[in-house]
PDB file of N, CA and C in Angstrom:
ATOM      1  N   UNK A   1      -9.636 -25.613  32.957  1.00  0.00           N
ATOM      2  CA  UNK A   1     -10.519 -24.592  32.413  1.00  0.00           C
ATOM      3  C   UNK A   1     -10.019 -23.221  32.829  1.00  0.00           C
ATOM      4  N   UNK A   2      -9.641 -22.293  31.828  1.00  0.00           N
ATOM      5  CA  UNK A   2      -9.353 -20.915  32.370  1.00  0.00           C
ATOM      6  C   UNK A   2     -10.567 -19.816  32.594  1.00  0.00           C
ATOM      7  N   UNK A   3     -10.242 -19.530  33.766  1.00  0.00           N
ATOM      8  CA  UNK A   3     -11.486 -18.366  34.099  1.00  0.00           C
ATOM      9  C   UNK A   3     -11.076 -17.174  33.831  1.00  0.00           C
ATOM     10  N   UNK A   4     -11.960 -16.416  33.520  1.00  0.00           N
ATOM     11  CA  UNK A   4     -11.893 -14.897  33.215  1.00  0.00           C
ATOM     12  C   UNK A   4     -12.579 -13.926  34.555  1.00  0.00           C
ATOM     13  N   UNK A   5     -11.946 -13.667  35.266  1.00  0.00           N
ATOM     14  CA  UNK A   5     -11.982 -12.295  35.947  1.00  0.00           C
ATOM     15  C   UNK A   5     -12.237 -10.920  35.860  1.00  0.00           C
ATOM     16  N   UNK A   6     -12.932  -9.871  35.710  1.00  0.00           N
ATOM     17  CA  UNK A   6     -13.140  -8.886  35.453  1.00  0.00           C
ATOM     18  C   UNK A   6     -12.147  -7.890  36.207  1.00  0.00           C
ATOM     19  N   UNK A   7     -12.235  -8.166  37.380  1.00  0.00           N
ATOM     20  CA  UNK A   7     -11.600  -7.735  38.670  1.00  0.00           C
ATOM     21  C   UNK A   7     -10.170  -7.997  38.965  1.00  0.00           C
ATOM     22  N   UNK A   8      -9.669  -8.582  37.846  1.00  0.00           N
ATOM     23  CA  UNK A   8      -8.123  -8.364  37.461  1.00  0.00           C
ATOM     24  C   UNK A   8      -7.416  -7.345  36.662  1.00  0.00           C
ATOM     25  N   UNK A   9      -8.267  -7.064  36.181  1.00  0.00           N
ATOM     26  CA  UNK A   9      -8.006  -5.451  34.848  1.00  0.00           C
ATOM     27  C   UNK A   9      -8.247  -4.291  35.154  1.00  0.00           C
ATOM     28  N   UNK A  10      -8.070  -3.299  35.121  1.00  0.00           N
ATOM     29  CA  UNK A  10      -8.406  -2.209  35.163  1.00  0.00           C
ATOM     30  C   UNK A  10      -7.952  -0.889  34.145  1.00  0.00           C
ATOM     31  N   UNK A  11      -8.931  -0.501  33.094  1.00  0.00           N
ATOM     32  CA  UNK A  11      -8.283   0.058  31.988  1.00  0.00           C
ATOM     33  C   UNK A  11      -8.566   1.271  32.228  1.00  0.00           C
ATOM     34  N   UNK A  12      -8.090   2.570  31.914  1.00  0.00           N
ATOM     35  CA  UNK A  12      -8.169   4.020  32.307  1.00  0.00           C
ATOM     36  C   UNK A  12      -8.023   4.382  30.777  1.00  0.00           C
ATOM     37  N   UNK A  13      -8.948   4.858  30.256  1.00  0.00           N
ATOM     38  CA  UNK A  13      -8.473   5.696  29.042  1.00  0.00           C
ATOM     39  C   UNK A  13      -8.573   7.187  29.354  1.00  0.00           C
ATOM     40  N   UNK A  14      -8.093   8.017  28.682  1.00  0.00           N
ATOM     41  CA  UNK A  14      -7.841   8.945  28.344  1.00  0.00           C
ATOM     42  C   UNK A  14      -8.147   9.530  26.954  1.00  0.00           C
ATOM     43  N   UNK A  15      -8.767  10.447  26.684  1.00  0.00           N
ATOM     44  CA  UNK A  15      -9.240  10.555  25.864  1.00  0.00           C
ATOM     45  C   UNK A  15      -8.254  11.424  24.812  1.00  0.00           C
ATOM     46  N   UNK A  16      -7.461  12.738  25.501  1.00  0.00           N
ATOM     47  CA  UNK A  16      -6.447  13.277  25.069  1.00  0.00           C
ATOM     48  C   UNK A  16      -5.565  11.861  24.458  1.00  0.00           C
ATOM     49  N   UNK A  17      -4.782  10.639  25.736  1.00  0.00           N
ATOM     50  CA  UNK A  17      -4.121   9.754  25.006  1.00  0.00           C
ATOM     51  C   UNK A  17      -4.457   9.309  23.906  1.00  0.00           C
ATOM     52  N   UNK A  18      -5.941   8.951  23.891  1.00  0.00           N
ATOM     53  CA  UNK A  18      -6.428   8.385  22.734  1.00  0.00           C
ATOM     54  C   UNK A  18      -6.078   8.908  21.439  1.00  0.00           C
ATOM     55  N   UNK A  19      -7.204  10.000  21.354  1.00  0.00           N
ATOM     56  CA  UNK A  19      -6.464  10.878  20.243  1.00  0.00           C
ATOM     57  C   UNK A  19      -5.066  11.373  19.489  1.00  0.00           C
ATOM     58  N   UNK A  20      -4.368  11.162  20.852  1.00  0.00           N
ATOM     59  CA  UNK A  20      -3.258  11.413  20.213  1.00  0.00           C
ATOM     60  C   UNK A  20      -2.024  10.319  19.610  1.00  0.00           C
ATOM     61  N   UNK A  21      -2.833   8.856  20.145  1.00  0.00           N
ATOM     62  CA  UNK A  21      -2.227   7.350  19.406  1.00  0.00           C
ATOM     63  C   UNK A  21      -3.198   7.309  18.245  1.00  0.00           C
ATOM     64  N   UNK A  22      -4.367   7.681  18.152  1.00  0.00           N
ATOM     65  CA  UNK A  22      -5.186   7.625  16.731  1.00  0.00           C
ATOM     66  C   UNK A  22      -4.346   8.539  15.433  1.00  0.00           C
ATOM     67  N   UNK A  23      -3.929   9.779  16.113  1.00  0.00           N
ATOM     68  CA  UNK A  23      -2.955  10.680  15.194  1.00  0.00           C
ATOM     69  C   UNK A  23      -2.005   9.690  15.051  1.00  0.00           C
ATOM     70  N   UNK A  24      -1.369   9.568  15.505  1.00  0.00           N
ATOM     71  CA  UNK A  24      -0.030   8.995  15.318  1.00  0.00           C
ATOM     72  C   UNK A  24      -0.019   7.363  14.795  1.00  0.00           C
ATOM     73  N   UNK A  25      -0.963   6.435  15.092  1.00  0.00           N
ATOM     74  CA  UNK A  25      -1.389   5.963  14.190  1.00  0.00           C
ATOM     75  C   UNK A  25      -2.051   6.183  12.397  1.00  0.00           C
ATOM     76  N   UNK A  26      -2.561   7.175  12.445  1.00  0.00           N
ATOM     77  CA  UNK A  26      -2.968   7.491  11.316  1.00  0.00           C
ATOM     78  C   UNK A  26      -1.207   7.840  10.254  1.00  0.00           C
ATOM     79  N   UNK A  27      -1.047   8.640  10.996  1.00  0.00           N
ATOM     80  CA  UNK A  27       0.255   9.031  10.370  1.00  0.00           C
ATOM     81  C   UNK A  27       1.398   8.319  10.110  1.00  0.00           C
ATOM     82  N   UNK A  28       1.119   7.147  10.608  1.00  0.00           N
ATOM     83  CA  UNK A  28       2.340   6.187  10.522  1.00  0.00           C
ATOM     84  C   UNK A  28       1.505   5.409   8.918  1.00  0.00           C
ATOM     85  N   UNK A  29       0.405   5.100   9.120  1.00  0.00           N
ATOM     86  CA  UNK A  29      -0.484   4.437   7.892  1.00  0.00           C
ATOM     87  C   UNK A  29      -0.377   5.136   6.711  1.00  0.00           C
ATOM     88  N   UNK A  30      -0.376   6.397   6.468  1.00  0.00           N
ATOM     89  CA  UNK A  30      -0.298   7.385   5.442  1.00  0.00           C
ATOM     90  C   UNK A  30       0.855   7.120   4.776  1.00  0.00           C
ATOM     91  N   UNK A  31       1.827   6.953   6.054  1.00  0.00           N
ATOM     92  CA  UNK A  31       3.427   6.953   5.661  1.00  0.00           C
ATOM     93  C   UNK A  31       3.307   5.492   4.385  1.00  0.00           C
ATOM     94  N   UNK A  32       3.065   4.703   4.879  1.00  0.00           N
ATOM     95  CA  UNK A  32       3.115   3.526   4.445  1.00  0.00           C
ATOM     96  C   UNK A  32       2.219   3.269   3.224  1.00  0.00           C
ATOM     97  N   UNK A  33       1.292   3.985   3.190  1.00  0.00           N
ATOM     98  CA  UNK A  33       0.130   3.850   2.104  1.00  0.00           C
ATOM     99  C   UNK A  33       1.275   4.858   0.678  1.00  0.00           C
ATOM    100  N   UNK A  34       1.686   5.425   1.101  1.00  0.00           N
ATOM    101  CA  UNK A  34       2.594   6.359   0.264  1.00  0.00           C
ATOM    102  C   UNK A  34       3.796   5.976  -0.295  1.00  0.00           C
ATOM    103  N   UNK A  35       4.436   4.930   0.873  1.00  0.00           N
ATOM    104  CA  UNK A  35       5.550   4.069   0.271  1.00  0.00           C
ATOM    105  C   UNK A  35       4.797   3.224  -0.434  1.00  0.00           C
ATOM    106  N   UNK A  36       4.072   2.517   0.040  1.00  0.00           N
ATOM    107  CA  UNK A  36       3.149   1.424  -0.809  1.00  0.00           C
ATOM    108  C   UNK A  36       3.107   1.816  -2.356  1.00  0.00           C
ATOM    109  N   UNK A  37       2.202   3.246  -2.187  1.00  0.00           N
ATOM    110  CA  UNK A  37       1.635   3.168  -3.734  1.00  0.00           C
ATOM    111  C   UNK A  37       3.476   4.086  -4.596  1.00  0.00           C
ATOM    112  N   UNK A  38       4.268   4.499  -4.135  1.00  0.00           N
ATOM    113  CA  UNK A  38       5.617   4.614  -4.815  1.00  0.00           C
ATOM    114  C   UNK A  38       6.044   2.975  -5.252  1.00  0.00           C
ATOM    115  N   UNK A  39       5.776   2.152  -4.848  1.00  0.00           N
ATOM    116  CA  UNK A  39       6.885   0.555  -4.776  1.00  0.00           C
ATOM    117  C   UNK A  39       5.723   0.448  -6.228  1.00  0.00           C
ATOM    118  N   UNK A  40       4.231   0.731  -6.166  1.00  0.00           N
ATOM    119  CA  UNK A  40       3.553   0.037  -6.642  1.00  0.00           C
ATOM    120  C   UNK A  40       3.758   0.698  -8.404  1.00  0.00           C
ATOM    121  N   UNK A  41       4.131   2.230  -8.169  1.00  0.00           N
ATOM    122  CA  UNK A  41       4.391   2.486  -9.421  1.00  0.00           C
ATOM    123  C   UNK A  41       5.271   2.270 -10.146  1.00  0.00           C
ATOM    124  N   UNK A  42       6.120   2.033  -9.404  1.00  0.00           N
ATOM    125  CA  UNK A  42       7.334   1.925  -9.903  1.00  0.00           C
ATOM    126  C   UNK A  42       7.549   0.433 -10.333  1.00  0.00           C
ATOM    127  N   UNK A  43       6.741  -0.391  -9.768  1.00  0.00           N
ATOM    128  CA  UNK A  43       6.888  -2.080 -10.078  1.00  0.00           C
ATOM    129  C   UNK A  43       5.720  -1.691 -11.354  1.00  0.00           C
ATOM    130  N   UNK A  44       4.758  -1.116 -11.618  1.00  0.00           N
ATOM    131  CA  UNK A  44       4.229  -1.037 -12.945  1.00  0.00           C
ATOM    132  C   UNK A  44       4.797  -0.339 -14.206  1.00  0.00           C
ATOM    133  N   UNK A  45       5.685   0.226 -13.668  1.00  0.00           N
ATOM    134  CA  UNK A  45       6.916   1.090 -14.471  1.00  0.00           C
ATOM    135  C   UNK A  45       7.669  -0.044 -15.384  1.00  0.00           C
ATOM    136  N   UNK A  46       8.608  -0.947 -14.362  1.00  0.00           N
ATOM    137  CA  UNK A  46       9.195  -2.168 -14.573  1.00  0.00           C
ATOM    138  C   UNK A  46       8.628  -2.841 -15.324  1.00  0.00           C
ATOM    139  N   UNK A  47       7.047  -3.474 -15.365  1.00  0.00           N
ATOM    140  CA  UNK A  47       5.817  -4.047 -16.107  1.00  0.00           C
ATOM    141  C   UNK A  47       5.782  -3.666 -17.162  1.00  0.00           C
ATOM    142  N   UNK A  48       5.676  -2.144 -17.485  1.00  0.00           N
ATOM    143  CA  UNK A  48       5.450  -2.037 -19.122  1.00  0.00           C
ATOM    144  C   UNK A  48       6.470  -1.991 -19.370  1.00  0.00           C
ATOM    145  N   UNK A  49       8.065  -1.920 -19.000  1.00  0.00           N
ATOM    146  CA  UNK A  49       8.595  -1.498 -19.826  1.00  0.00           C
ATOM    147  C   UNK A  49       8.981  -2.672 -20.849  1.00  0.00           C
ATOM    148  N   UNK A  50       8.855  -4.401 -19.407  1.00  0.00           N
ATOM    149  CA  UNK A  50       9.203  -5.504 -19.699  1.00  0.00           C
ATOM    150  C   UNK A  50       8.223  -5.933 -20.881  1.00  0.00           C
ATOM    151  N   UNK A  51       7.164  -5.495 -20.634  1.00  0.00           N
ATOM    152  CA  UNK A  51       5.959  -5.611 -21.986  1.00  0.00           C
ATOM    153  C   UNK A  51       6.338  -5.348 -23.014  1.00  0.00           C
ATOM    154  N   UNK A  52       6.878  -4.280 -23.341  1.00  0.00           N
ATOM    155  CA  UNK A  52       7.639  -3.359 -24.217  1.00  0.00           C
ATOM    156  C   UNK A  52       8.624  -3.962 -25.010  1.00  0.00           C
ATOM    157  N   UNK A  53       9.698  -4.589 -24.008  1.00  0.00           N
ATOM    158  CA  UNK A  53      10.625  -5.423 -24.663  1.00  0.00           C
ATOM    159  C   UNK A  53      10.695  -6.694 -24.819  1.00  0.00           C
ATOM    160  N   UNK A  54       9.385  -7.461 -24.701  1.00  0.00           N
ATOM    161  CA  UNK A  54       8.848  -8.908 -24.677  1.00  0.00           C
ATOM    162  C   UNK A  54       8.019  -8.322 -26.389  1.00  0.00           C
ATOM    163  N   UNK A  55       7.620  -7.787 -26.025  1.00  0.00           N
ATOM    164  CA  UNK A  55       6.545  -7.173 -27.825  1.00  0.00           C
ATOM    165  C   UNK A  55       8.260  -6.888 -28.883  1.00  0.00           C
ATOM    166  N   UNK A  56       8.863  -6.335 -28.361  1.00  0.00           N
ATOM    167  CA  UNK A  56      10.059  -5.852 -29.679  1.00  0.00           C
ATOM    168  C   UNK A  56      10.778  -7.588 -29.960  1.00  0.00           C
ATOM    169  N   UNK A  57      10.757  -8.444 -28.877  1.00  0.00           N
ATOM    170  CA  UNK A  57      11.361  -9.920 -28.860  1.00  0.00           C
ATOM    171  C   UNK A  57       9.794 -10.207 -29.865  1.00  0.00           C
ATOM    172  N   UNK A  58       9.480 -10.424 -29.792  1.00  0.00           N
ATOM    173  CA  UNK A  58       7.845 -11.483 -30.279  1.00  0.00           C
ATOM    174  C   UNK A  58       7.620 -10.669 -32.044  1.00  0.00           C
ATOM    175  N   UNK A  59       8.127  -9.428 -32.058  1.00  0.00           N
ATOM    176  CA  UNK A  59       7.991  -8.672 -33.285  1.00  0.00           C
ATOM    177  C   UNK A  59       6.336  -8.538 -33.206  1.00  0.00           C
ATOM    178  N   UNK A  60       5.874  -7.388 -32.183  1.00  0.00           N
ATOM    179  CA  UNK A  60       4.769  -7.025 -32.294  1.00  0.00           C
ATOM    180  C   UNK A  60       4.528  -5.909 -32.641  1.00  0.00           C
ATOM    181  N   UNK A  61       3.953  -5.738 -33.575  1.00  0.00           N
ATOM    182  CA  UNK A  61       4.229  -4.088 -34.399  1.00  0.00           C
ATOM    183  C   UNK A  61       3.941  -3.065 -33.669  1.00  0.00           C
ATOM    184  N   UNK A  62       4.697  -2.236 -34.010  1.00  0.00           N
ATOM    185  CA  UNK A  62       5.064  -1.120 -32.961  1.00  0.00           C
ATOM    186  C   UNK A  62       3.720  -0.092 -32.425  1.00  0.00           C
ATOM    187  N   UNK A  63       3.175   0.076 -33.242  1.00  0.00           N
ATOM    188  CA  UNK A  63       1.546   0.383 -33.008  1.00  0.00           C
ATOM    189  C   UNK A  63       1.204   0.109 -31.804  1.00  0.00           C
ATOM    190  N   UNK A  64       2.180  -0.828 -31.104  1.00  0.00           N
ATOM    191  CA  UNK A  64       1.447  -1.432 -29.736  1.00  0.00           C
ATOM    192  C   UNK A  64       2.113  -0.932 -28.561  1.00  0.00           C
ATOM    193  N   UNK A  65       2.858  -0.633 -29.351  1.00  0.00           N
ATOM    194  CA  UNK A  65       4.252  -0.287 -28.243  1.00  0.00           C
ATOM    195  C   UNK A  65       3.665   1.126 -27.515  1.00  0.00           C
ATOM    196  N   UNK A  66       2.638   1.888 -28.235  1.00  0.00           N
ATOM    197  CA  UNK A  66       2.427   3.272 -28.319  1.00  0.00           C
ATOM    198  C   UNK A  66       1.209   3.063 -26.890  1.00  0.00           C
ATOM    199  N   UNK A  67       0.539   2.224 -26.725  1.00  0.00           N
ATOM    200  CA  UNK A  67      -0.748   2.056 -25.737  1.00  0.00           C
ATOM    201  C   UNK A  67      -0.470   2.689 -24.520  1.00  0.00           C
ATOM    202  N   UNK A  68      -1.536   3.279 -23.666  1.00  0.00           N
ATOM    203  CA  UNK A  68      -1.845   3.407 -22.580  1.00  0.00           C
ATOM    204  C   UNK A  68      -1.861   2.488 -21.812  1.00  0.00           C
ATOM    205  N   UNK A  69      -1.385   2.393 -20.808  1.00  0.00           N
ATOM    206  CA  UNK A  69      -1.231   0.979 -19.890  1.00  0.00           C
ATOM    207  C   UNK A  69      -2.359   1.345 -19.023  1.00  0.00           C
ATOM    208  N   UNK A  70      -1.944   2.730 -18.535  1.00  0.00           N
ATOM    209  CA  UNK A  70      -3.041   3.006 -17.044  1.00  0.00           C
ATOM    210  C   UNK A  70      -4.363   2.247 -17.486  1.00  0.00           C
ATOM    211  N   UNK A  71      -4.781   1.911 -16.152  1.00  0.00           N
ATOM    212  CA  UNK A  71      -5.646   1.186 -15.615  1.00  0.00           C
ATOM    213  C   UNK A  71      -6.902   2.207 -14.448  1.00  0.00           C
TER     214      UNK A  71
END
């Protein structure tokens, strides 16, 4: 059975530290939310265009070709 100790830990925060891993956390997330939604446009880019040329294969009249994709 493992016991838990209280009196083995001892955590010190800092509140300056804090804040300043919450920044820097935040900013690393932004980073990524930004690459994210670039990969994401650009893979919907790829999407219509493949739509596009799956409709000119299938002979879907061009009328269609003209649509709004956004969502």
């Amino acid at each position: 059975m493992l016991m838990f100790c209280p009196c083995l830990f001892t955590v010190n925060f800092d509140p300056a530290d804090t804040a300043k891993v919450q920044r820097e956390m935040y900013t690393a997330l932004k980073g990524r939310r930004e690459a994210l939604e670039e990969i994401l446009k650009k893979r919907t880019e790829e999407l219509k265009l493949l739509c596009i040329k799956e409709g000119v294969c299938t002979c879907v009249p061009l009328f269609y070709h003209n649509l709004n994709f956004n969502i």
